Amino acid sequence: MLLETVDLEFQVGRTQVLRGINLQVGEGEVAGLLGRNGSGKSSILKNLIGLYRPSRGQIRFKGVDITNSPPRERVAQGLAYSPEDTRVFPDLTAEENIAIGEWVLEDMKKPKRWSLDKTLEVFPAIERFLKRKGSQLSGGEKKMVSIARALALSPLLLLLDESFEGLAPLVVKHFTEAMVRIKEMGVSILLAESNLRNASLVVERAYVVERGEIIFQGSPQEIKEDERLMMIVGR
């Protein structure tokens, strides 16, 4: 397995946010974390990238224990993260925002496996607004730039938090096509998503998260056949 967590727990003060999270993402796989807003999906991703520190359990990446590794080291090993709020810098152009990923790689003296040309293969629309500042981008455009910046880090595994949130159906279609291309280019994906309809377009294996626990693991089709699970992610 490319990524694996073992009994991962996360606590804030006296509040138990995550309980016994066991998940896996294989090479060349698109896996999904599905659940309502506030279920714990984002907390899982932030523990994986190192923004949060688990209170118990283990995170392994390429067979190496990275539980206590800082985010920079995880990025160097091949993890990249696109947050729900995109974190696009408003005073930088789209091109400069994307280039940040390349600058980080150069600073770490890591080989560059991704290029702007590859990014434009994934998101051709970005070429139209490369010189536009982040403050002038729409919500969908910011999401593209955020994912493109993460790809510029040349990851093996891309962590995406609510990349479909708030997008029009046509834009969702473009994003799902982009994720298929990303996978074909050798990058695995772990996608956090609250809408099964959107996730099922790309996800091969899904984990349903509820109140900080994984309550189901299987295919999107199996979720559709379970009335209880559909009440959670069937919107």
Coordinates of N, CA and C in Angstrom, one line a residue:
M1 N 0.8 -1.2 0.0 CA 0.0 0.0 0.0 C 0.9 1.3 0.0
L2 N 0.4 2.3 -0.8 CA 1.1 3.5 -0.8 C 1.0 4.3 0.5
L3 N -0.3 4.3 1.0 CA -0.6 5.0 2.3 C -1.4 4.1 3.2
E4 N -1.1 4.1 4.5 CA -1.9 3.2 5.4 C -1.9 3.9 6.8
T5 N -3.1 3.9 7.4 CA -3.2 4.4 8.8 C -3.6 3.2 9.6
V6 N -3.1 3.2 10.9 CA -3.4 2.1 11.8 C -3.9 2.7 13.1
D7 N -5.2 2.5 13.4 CA -5.8 2.9 14.6 C -5.6 4.4 14.9
L8 N -5.7 5.2 13.9 CA -5.4 6.6 14.0 C -6.4 7.4 14.9
E9 N -6.0 8.1 15.9 CA -6.9 8.9 16.7 C -6.4 10.3 16.8
F10 N -7.3 11.3 16.9 CA -7.0 12.7 17.0 C -7.9 13.3 18.0
Q11 N -7.3 14.1 19.0 CA -8.0 14.7 20.0 C -7.7 16.2 20.2
V12 N -8.7 17.0 20.4 CA -8.5 18.4 20.6 C -9.1 18.7 22.0
G13 N -8.2 19.0 22.9 CA -8.6 19.2 24.3 C -9.2 17.9 24.8
R14 N -10.5 17.9 25.3 CA -11.1 16.7 25.7 C -12.0 16.1 24.7
T15 N -12.0 16.7 23.5 CA -12.9 16.3 22.4 C -12.2 15.3 21.5
Q16 N -12.8 14.1 21.4 CA -12.2 13.1 20.5 C -12.7 13.3 19.1
V17 N -11.9 13.7 18.2 CA -12.3 14.1 16.9 C -12.3 12.9 15.9
L18 N -11.2 12.1 16.0 CA -11.1 10.8 15.2 C -10.9 9.7 16.1
R19 N -11.5 8.5 15.7 CA -11.5 7.3 16.5 C -11.1 6.1 15.7
G20 N -9.9 5.5 15.9 CA -9.6 4.3 15.3 C -9.6 4.2 13.8
I21 N -9.1 5.2 13.1 CA -9.1 5.3 11.7 C -8.1 4.4 11.0
N22 N -8.7 3.4 10.3 CA -7.8 2.5 9.5 C -8.2 2.6 8.0
L23 N -7.3 3.1 7.2 CA -7.6 3.2 5.8 C -6.3 3.0 5.0
Q24 N -6.5 2.7 3.7 CA -5.4 2.4 2.8 C -5.7 3.0 1.5
V25 N -4.6 3.5 0.8 CA -4.7 3.9 -0.5 C -3.6 3.3 -1.3
G26 N -3.9 2.6 -2.4 CA -2.9 1.9 -3.2 C -2.3 2.7 -4.3
E27 N -1.3 2.2 -4.9 CA -0.7 2.9 -6.0 C -1.7 2.9 -7.2
G28 N -1.8 4.0 -7.8 CA -2.7 4.1 -9.0 C -4.2 4.0 -8.7
E29 N -4.5 4.4 -7.4 CA -5.9 4.3 -7.0 C -6.5 5.7 -6.7
V30 N -7.8 5.8 -6.9 CA -8.5 7.0 -6.4 C -9.5 6.5 -5.3
A31 N -9.2 6.9 -4.1 CA -10.0 6.5 -3.0 C -10.7 7.7 -2.4
G32 N -11.8 7.4 -1.8 CA -12.7 8.5 -1.3 C -13.0 8.5 0.2
L33 N -13.0 9.6 0.8 CA -13.5 9.8 2.2 C -14.8 10.5 2.1
L34 N -15.9 9.8 2.3 CA -17.3 10.3 2.1 C -17.9 10.5 3.5
G35 N -18.7 11.6 3.6 CA -19.4 11.9 4.8 C -19.9 13.3 4.9
R36 N -20.8 13.5 5.8 CA -21.3 14.9 6.0 C -20.3 15.9 6.4
N37 N -20.5 17.1 6.2 CA -19.7 18.2 6.7 C -19.5 18.1 8.2
G38 N -18.3 18.1 8.7 CA -18.1 18.0 10.1 C -17.9 16.6 10.6
S39 N -17.9 15.6 9.7 CA -17.8 14.2 10.1 C -16.4 13.8 10.4
G40 N -15.4 14.6 10.0 CA -14.0 14.3 10.3 C -13.1 14.1 9.1
K41 N -13.7 14.2 7.9 CA -12.9 14.0 6.7 C -11.7 14.9 6.6
S42 N -11.9 16.2 6.8 CA -10.8 17.2 6.8 C -9.7 16.9 7.8
S43 N -10.2 16.5 9.0 CA -9.2 16.2 10.1 C -8.3 15.0 9.7
I44 N -8.9 14.0 9.0 CA -8.1 12.9 8.5 C -7.0 13.4 7.6
L45 N -7.4 14.2 6.6 CA -6.4 14.7 5.6 C -5.3 15.5 6.3
K46 N -5.7 16.4 7.3 CA -4.7 17.2 7.9 C -3.8 16.4 8.8
N47 N -4.3 15.3 9.4 CA -3.4 14.4 10.1 C -2.4 13.7 9.1
L48 N -2.9 13.4 7.9 CA -2.0 12.7 6.9 C -0.9 13.6 6.4
I49 N -1.2 14.9 6.2 CA -0.2 15.8 5.7 C 0.6 16.4 6.8
G50 N 0.2 16.3 8.0 CA 1.0 16.7 9.2 C 0.7 18.1 9.8
L51 N -0.5 18.6 9.3 CA -0.9 19.9 9.9 C -1.5 19.6 11.3
Y52 N -2.1 18.4 11.6 CA -2.5 18.0 12.9 C -1.6 16.8 13.3
R53 N -1.4 16.7 14.6 CA -0.6 15.6 15.1 C -1.5 14.6 15.8
P54 N -1.6 13.3 15.4 CA -2.5 12.3 16.0 C -2.1 12.1 17.5
S55 N -3.1 11.8 18.3 CA -2.9 11.5 19.7 C -2.6 10.0 19.9
R56 N -2.9 9.2 18.8 CA -2.6 7.8 18.9 C -2.6 7.2 17.5
G57 N -1.9 6.1 17.3 CA -2.0 5.4 16.0 C -0.8 5.7 15.2
Q58 N -0.8 5.2 13.9 CA 0.3 5.3 13.0 C -0.1 5.7 11.6
I59 N 0.8 6.4 10.9 CA 0.6 6.7 9.5 C 1.8 6.2 8.8
R60 N 1.6 5.4 7.8 CA 2.7 4.9 7.0 C 2.6 5.3 5.5
F61 N 3.7 5.8 5.0 CA 3.7 6.2 3.6 C 4.9 5.5 2.9
K62 N 4.6 4.7 1.9 CA 5.6 3.9 1.2 C 6.3 2.9 2.2
G63 N 5.5 2.5 3.2 CA 6.0 1.5 4.1 C 6.8 2.2 5.3
V64 N 7.0 3.5 5.3 CA 7.7 4.2 6.3 C 6.8 4.9 7.2
D65 N 7.1 4.8 8.5 CA 6.3 5.5 9.5 C 6.6 7.0 9.5
I66 N 5.5 7.8 9.1 CA 5.7 9.2 9.0 C 4.8 9.9 10.1
T67 N 4.4 9.2 11.1 CA 3.4 9.7 12.1 C 3.9 11.0 12.7
N68 N 5.2 11.1 13.0 CA 5.8 12.3 13.7 C 6.6 13.2 12.7
S69 N 6.5 12.9 11.4 CA 7.3 13.7 10.5 C 6.6 15.1 10.2
P70 N 7.4 16.1 10.1 CA 6.8 17.5 9.8 C 6.2 17.5 8.4
P71 N 5.3 18.4 8.1 CA 4.7 18.5 6.7 C 5.7 18.5 5.6
R72 N 6.8 19.3 5.8 CA 7.8 19.5 4.8 C 8.4 18.2 4.4
E73 N 8.7 17.3 5.4 CA 9.3 16.0 5.1 C 8.3 15.1 4.4
R74 N 7.0 15.2 4.7 CA 6.0 14.4 4.0 C 5.9 14.8 2.6
V75 N 5.9 16.1 2.3 CA 5.9 16.6 0.9 C 7.1 16.1 0.2
A76 N 8.3 16.1 0.8 CA 9.5 15.6 0.2 C 9.4 14.2 -0.2
Q77 N 8.6 13.4 0.6 CA 8.5 12.0 0.3 C 7.4 11.7 -0.7
G78 N 6.6 12.7 -1.1 CA 5.6 12.5 -2.1 C 4.1 12.7 -1.8
L79 N 3.9 13.4 -0.7 CA 2.5 13.8 -0.4 C 2.2 15.2 -0.7
A80 N 1.1 15.5 -1.2 CA 0.7 16.9 -1.5 C -0.8 17.1 -1.1
Y81 N -1.2 18.3 -0.8 CA -2.5 18.6 -0.2 C -3.1 19.8 -0.8
S82 N -4.4 19.7 -1.3 CA -5.1 20.9 -1.7 C -6.3 21.1 -0.7
P83 N -6.3 22.2 0.1 CA -7.3 22.3 1.1 C -8.6 22.8 0.6
E84 N -9.6 22.7 1.4 CA -11.0 23.0 1.0 C -11.1 24.5 0.6
D85 N -10.4 25.4 1.4 CA -10.5 26.8 1.1 C -9.4 27.3 0.1
T86 N -8.8 26.4 -0.5 CA -7.8 26.6 -1.6 C -6.5 27.3 -1.2
R87 N -6.6 28.3 -0.3 CA -5.4 29.1 0.1 C -4.6 29.7 -1.1
V88 N -5.3 30.1 -2.1 CA -4.7 30.8 -3.2 C -4.3 32.2 -2.7
F89 N -3.0 32.6 -3.0 CA -2.5 33.9 -2.6 C -3.2 35.0 -3.5
P90 N -3.9 35.9 -2.9 CA -4.7 36.9 -3.8 C -3.8 37.8 -4.6
D91 N -2.6 38.2 -4.1 CA -1.8 39.1 -4.8 C -0.8 38.5 -5.8
L92 N -0.8 37.2 -5.9 CA 0.0 36.5 -6.9 C -0.9 36.1 -8.1
T93 N -0.3 36.0 -9.3 CA -1.0 35.5 -10.4 C -1.2 34.0 -10.2
A94 N -2.1 33.4 -11.0 CA -2.4 32.0 -11.0 C -1.1 31.3 -11.3
E95 N -0.3 31.8 -12.3 CA 1.0 31.1 -12.6 C 1.9 31.1 -11.5
E96 N 2.0 32.3 -10.7 CA 2.9 32.4 -9.6 C 2.5 31.5 -8.5
N97 N 1.2 31.4 -8.2 CA 0.6 30.5 -7.2 C 1.0 29.0 -7.5
I98 N 0.9 28.6 -8.8 CA 1.3 27.3 -9.1 C 2.8 27.1 -9.0
A99 N 3.6 28.1 -9.3 CA 5.0 28.0 -9.3 C 5.6 27.8 -7.9
I100 N 4.8 28.1 -6.9 CA 5.2 28.0 -5.5 C 5.6 26.5 -5.2
G101 N 4.8 25.6 -5.8 CA 5.1 24.2 -5.7 C 6.5 23.8 -6.2
E102 N 6.9 24.4 -7.4 CA 8.2 24.2 -7.9 C 9.3 24.8 -7.1
W103 N 9.0 26.0 -6.5 CA 10.0 26.6 -5.7 C 10.3 25.8 -4.4
V104 N 9.3 25.2 -3.9 CA 9.4 24.4 -2.7 C 10.3 23.2 -3.0
L105 N 10.1 22.5 -4.2 CA 10.9 21.4 -4.6 C 12.3 21.8 -4.8
E106 N 12.5 22.9 -5.4 CA 13.9 23.4 -5.6 C 14.6 23.7 -4.3
D107 N 13.9 24.2 -3.3 CA 14.5 24.5 -2.0 C 14.8 23.2 -1.3
M108 N 14.0 22.2 -1.5 CA 14.3 20.9 -0.9 C 15.3 20.0 -1.7
K109 N 15.7 20.6 -2.9 CA 16.6 19.9 -3.8 C 16.1 18.5 -4.2
K110 N 14.8 18.5 -4.5 CA 14.1 17.3 -4.9 C 13.8 17.3 -6.4
P111 N 13.9 16.2 -7.1 CA 13.7 16.2 -8.5 C 12.3 16.6 -8.9
K112 N 12.2 17.3 -10.0 CA 10.9 17.8 -10.5 C 10.3 16.8 -11.5
R113 N 9.2 16.2 -11.2 CA 8.6 15.2 -12.0 C 7.3 15.8 -12.7
W114 N 7.0 17.0 -12.4 CA 5.8 17.6 -13.0 C 6.1 18.9 -13.6
S115 N 5.4 19.3 -14.6 CA 5.7 20.6 -15.3 C 4.4 21.4 -15.5
L116 N 4.5 22.6 -15.9 CA 3.3 23.4 -16.2 C 2.6 22.9 -17.4
D117 N 3.3 22.3 -18.4 CA 2.7 21.7 -19.5 C 1.8 20.5 -19.1
K118 N 2.3 19.7 -18.2 CA 1.4 18.6 -17.7 C 0.2 19.1 -17.0
T119 N 0.4 20.2 -16.2 CA -0.8 20.8 -15.5 C -1.8 21.3 -16.5
L120 N -1.4 21.9 -17.6 CA -2.3 22.4 -18.6 C -3.0 21.2 -19.4
E121 N -2.3 20.1 -19.4 CA -3.0 18.9 -20.0 C -4.2 18.5 -19.1
V122 N -4.0 18.6 -17.8 CA -5.0 18.2 -16.8 C -6.1 19.3 -16.7
F123 N -5.7 20.6 -16.7 CA -6.6 21.7 -16.6 C -6.3 22.7 -17.7
P124 N -6.8 22.4 -18.9 CA -6.5 23.3 -20.1 C -7.1 24.7 -19.8
A125 N -8.1 24.8 -19.0 CA -8.7 26.2 -18.8 C -7.8 27.1 -18.1
I126 N -6.8 26.6 -17.3 CA -5.9 27.5 -16.6 C -5.2 28.4 -17.5
E127 N -4.9 28.0 -18.7 CA -4.1 28.8 -19.6 C -4.7 30.2 -19.9
R128 N -6.1 30.2 -19.8 CA -6.8 31.5 -20.0 C -6.5 32.5 -18.9
F129 N -6.2 32.1 -17.7 CA -6.1 33.0 -16.6 C -4.8 32.9 -15.9
L130 N -3.7 32.4 -16.5 CA -2.4 32.3 -15.9 C -1.9 33.6 -15.3
K131 N -2.2 34.7 -16.0 CA -1.6 36.0 -15.6 C -2.6 36.8 -14.7
R132 N -3.7 36.2 -14.4 CA -4.7 36.9 -13.6 C -4.4 36.6 -12.1
K133 N -4.6 37.7 -11.3 CA -4.3 37.5 -9.8 C -5.3 36.6 -9.1
G134 N -4.8 36.1 -8.0 CA -5.7 35.2 -7.3 C -7.0 35.8 -6.8
S135 N -6.9 37.1 -6.5 CA -8.1 37.8 -6.0 C -9.2 38.0 -7.1
Q136 N -8.8 37.8 -8.4 CA -9.7 37.9 -9.5 C -10.2 36.6 -10.1
L137 N -9.9 35.5 -9.4 CA -10.3 34.2 -9.9 C -11.7 33.8 -9.2
S138 N -12.5 33.1 -10.0 CA -13.7 32.5 -9.4 C -13.4 31.3 -8.5
G139 N -14.4 30.9 -7.8 CA -14.2 29.7 -6.9 C -13.7 28.5 -7.6
G140 N -14.3 28.2 -8.8 CA -13.8 27.0 -9.5 C -12.4 27.2 -10.0
E141 N -12.0 28.4 -10.4 CA -10.7 28.7 -10.9 C -9.6 28.5 -9.8
K142 N -10.0 29.0 -8.6 CA -9.1 28.9 -7.4 C -8.9 27.4 -7.1
K143 N -9.9 26.6 -7.2 CA -9.8 25.2 -6.9 C -8.8 24.6 -7.9
M144 N -8.9 24.9 -9.2 CA -8.0 24.4 -10.2 C -6.5 24.8 -9.8
V145 N -6.3 26.1 -9.5 CA -5.0 26.6 -9.2 C -4.5 25.8 -7.9
S146 N -5.3 25.6 -6.9 CA -4.9 25.0 -5.7 C -4.4 23.5 -6.0
I147 N -5.2 22.8 -6.8 CA -4.8 21.5 -7.2 C -3.5 21.5 -8.0
A148 N -3.4 22.4 -9.0 CA -2.3 22.6 -9.8 C -1.0 22.8 -9.0
R149 N -1.1 23.7 -8.0 CA 0.0 24.0 -7.1 C 0.5 22.7 -6.4
A150 N -0.5 21.9 -5.9 CA -0.2 20.7 -5.3 C 0.5 19.7 -6.2
L151 N 0.1 19.7 -7.5 CA 0.7 18.8 -8.5 C 2.1 19.3 -8.8
A152 N 2.4 20.6 -8.7 CA 3.7 21.1 -9.0 C 4.7 20.6 -8.0
L153 N 4.3 20.0 -6.9 CA 5.2 19.4 -5.9 C 5.6 18.0 -6.3
S154 N 5.1 17.5 -7.5 CA 5.4 16.2 -8.0 C 5.1 15.1 -7.1
P155 N 3.8 15.0 -6.6 CA 3.5 14.0 -5.6 C 3.3 12.6 -6.2
L156 N 3.3 11.7 -5.3 CA 2.9 10.3 -5.6 C 1.4 10.1 -5.1
L157 N 1.0 10.9 -4.1 CA -0.4 10.9 -3.6 C -0.9 12.3 -3.4
L158 N -2.0 12.6 -3.9 CA -2.6 13.9 -3.9 C -3.8 13.8 -2.9
L159 N -3.8 14.6 -1.9 CA -4.9 14.7 -0.9 C -5.8 15.9 -1.3
L160 N -7.1 15.7 -1.6 CA -8.0 16.7 -2.1 C -9.1 16.8 -1.1
D161 N -9.3 18.1 -0.6 CA -10.4 18.3 0.4 C -11.6 19.1 -0.3
E162 N -12.7 18.4 -0.5 CA -13.9 19.0 -1.1 C -13.6 19.8 -2.4
S163 N -13.0 19.1 -3.3 CA -12.6 19.8 -4.6 C -13.9 20.1 -5.4
F164 N -15.0 19.3 -5.2 CA -16.2 19.5 -6.0 C -17.1 20.5 -5.4
E165 N -16.9 20.9 -4.1 CA -17.8 21.7 -3.4 C -18.1 23.0 -4.1
G166 N -19.4 23.3 -4.3 CA -19.9 24.6 -4.8 C -19.7 24.7 -6.3
L167 N -19.3 23.6 -7.0 CA -19.1 23.7 -8.4 C -20.4 23.4 -9.2
A168 N -20.6 24.1 -10.4 CA -21.7 23.8 -11.3 C -21.5 22.4 -11.9
P169 N -22.5 21.7 -12.3 CA -22.4 20.4 -12.8 C -21.4 20.2 -14.0
L170 N -21.4 21.2 -14.9 CA -20.5 21.2 -16.0 C -19.0 21.3 -15.5
V171 N -18.8 22.1 -14.5 CA -17.4 22.2 -14.0 C -17.0 20.9 -13.2
V172 N -18.0 20.3 -12.5 CA -17.7 19.0 -11.9 C -17.3 18.0 -12.9
K173 N -17.9 18.0 -14.1 CA -17.5 17.1 -15.2 C -16.1 17.3 -15.6
H174 N -15.7 18.6 -15.7 CA -14.3 18.9 -16.1 C -13.3 18.4 -15.0
F175 N -13.7 18.6 -13.7 CA -12.8 18.2 -12.6 C -12.7 16.7 -12.6
T176 N -13.8 15.9 -12.8 CA -13.7 14.5 -12.8 C -12.8 14.0 -13.9
E177 N -12.9 14.6 -15.1 CA -12.0 14.3 -16.2 C -10.6 14.5 -15.9
A178 N -10.3 15.7 -15.1 CA -9.0 16.0 -14.7 C -8.4 15.0 -13.8
M179 N -9.2 14.5 -12.9 CA -8.8 13.5 -11.9 C -8.4 12.1 -12.6
V180 N -9.2 11.8 -13.6 CA -8.8 10.6 -14.4 C -7.5 10.8 -15.1
R181 N -7.2 12.0 -15.6 CA -5.9 12.3 -16.2 C -4.8 12.2 -15.2
I182 N -5.0 12.8 -14.0 CA -4.0 12.8 -12.9 C -3.6 11.3 -12.6
K183 N -4.6 10.5 -12.5 CA -4.4 9.1 -12.2 C -3.6 8.4 -13.3
E184 N -4.0 8.7 -14.5 CA -3.3 8.1 -15.7 C -1.8 8.6 -15.7
M185 N -1.5 9.7 -15.1 CA -0.1 10.3 -15.1 C 0.7 9.7 -13.9
G186 N 0.1 8.8 -13.2 CA 0.8 8.1 -12.1 C 0.7 8.7 -10.7
V187 N -0.3 9.5 -10.5 CA -0.5 10.1 -9.2 C -1.8 9.5 -8.6
S188 N -1.7 8.9 -7.4 CA -2.9 8.4 -6.6 C -3.6 9.6 -6.0
I189 N -4.9 9.4 -5.7 CA -5.7 10.4 -5.1 C -6.5 9.9 -3.9
L190 N -6.5 10.7 -2.8 CA -7.5 10.5 -1.7 C -8.3 11.7 -1.7
L191 N -9.6 11.5 -2.0 CA -10.5 12.7 -2.1 C -11.6 12.7 -1.0
A192 N -11.6 13.8 -0.3 CA -12.7 14.0 0.7 C -13.9 14.7 0.1
E193 N -15.0 14.1 0.2 CA -16.2 14.6 -0.5 C -17.5 14.3 0.2
S194 N -18.4 15.2 0.2 CA -19.7 15.0 1.0 C -20.8 14.5 0.1
N195 N -20.6 14.5 -1.2 CA -21.6 14.2 -2.2 C -21.2 12.9 -2.9
L196 N -22.0 11.8 -2.7 CA -21.7 10.5 -3.3 C -21.8 10.6 -4.8
R197 N -22.8 11.3 -5.3 CA -23.0 11.4 -6.8 C -21.7 11.9 -7.5
N198 N -21.1 12.9 -6.9 CA -19.9 13.5 -7.5 C -18.7 12.5 -7.3
A199 N -18.6 12.0 -6.1 CA -17.4 11.1 -5.8 C -17.4 9.8 -6.6
S200 N -18.6 9.3 -6.9 CA -18.7 8.0 -7.6 C -18.3 8.1 -9.0
L201 N -18.1 9.3 -9.5 CA -17.6 9.5 -10.9 C -16.2 9.2 -11.0
V202 N -15.4 9.2 -9.9 CA -14.0 8.9 -10.0 C -13.5 7.9 -8.9
V203 N -14.2 7.8 -7.8 CA -13.7 7.0 -6.7 C -13.9 5.5 -7.0
E204 N -12.9 4.7 -6.7 CA -12.9 3.2 -6.9 C -13.3 2.6 -5.6
R205 N -12.7 3.1 -4.5 CA -13.0 2.5 -3.1 C -13.3 3.7 -2.2
A206 N -14.3 3.5 -1.4 CA -14.8 4.6 -0.6 C -14.8 4.2 0.9
Y207 N -14.5 5.2 1.7 CA -14.6 5.0 3.2 C -15.7 6.1 3.6
V208 N -16.7 5.6 4.3 CA -17.7 6.5 4.8 C -17.4 6.9 6.3
V209 N -17.3 8.2 6.5 CA -16.9 8.7 7.8 C -18.1 9.3 8.5
E210 N -18.3 9.0 9.7 CA -19.4 9.5 10.5 C -18.9 9.7 12.0
R211 N -19.0 10.9 12.5 CA -18.6 11.3 13.8 C -17.2 10.8 14.2
G212 N -16.3 11.0 13.2 CA -14.9 10.7 13.5 C -14.5 9.2 13.4
E213 N -15.4 8.4 12.8 CA -15.1 7.0 12.7 C -15.4 6.5 11.3
I214 N -14.7 5.5 10.8 CA -15.0 4.9 9.5 C -16.1 3.8 9.7
I215 N -17.2 4.0 9.2 CA -18.3 3.0 9.4 C -18.6 2.1 8.2
F216 N -17.9 2.3 7.1 CA -18.0 1.5 6.0 C -16.8 1.6 5.0
Q217 N -16.4 0.5 4.4 CA -15.4 0.5 3.4 C -15.9 -0.4 2.2
G218 N -15.9 0.2 1.0 CA -16.4 -0.6 -0.1 C -16.5 0.3 -1.4
S219 N -17.2 -0.2 -2.3 CA -17.4 0.5 -3.6 C -18.5 1.5 -3.5
P220 N -18.5 2.6 -4.3 CA -19.7 3.5 -4.3 C -21.0 2.8 -4.6
Q221 N -20.9 1.8 -5.5 CA -22.2 1.0 -5.8 C -22.7 0.4 -4.6
E222 N -21.9 -0.2 -3.7 CA -22.4 -0.8 -2.5 C -23.0 0.2 -1.6
I223 N -22.5 1.4 -1.5 CA -23.1 2.5 -0.7 C -24.5 2.8 -1.3
K224 N -24.7 2.8 -2.6 CA -26.0 3.1 -3.2 C -27.0 2.1 -2.9
E225 N -26.6 0.9 -2.5 CA -27.5 -0.2 -2.2 C -27.8 -0.3 -0.8
D226 N -27.2 0.6 0.0 CA -27.4 0.6 1.5 C -28.2 1.9 1.9
E227 N -29.4 1.7 2.3 CA -30.3 2.8 2.6 C -29.7 3.7 3.8
R228 N -29.1 3.0 4.8 CA -28.6 3.8 5.9 C -27.4 4.7 5.4
L229 N -26.5 4.1 4.6 CA -25.4 4.9 4.1 C -25.8 6.0 3.2
M230 N -26.9 5.8 2.4 CA -27.4 6.8 1.5 C -28.0 8.0 2.3
M231 N -28.4 7.8 3.5 CA -28.9 8.9 4.3 C -27.8 9.8 4.7
I232 N -26.5 9.3 4.7 CA -25.4 10.0 5.1 C -24.7 10.7 3.9
V233 N -24.6 10.0 2.8 CA -23.8 10.6 1.7 C -24.6 10.6 0.4
G234 N -25.9 10.4 0.4 CA -26.6 10.2 -0.8 C -27.2 11.5 -1.4
R235 N -26.8 12.6 -0.9 CA -27.3 13.9 -1.5 C -27.0 14.1 -2.9

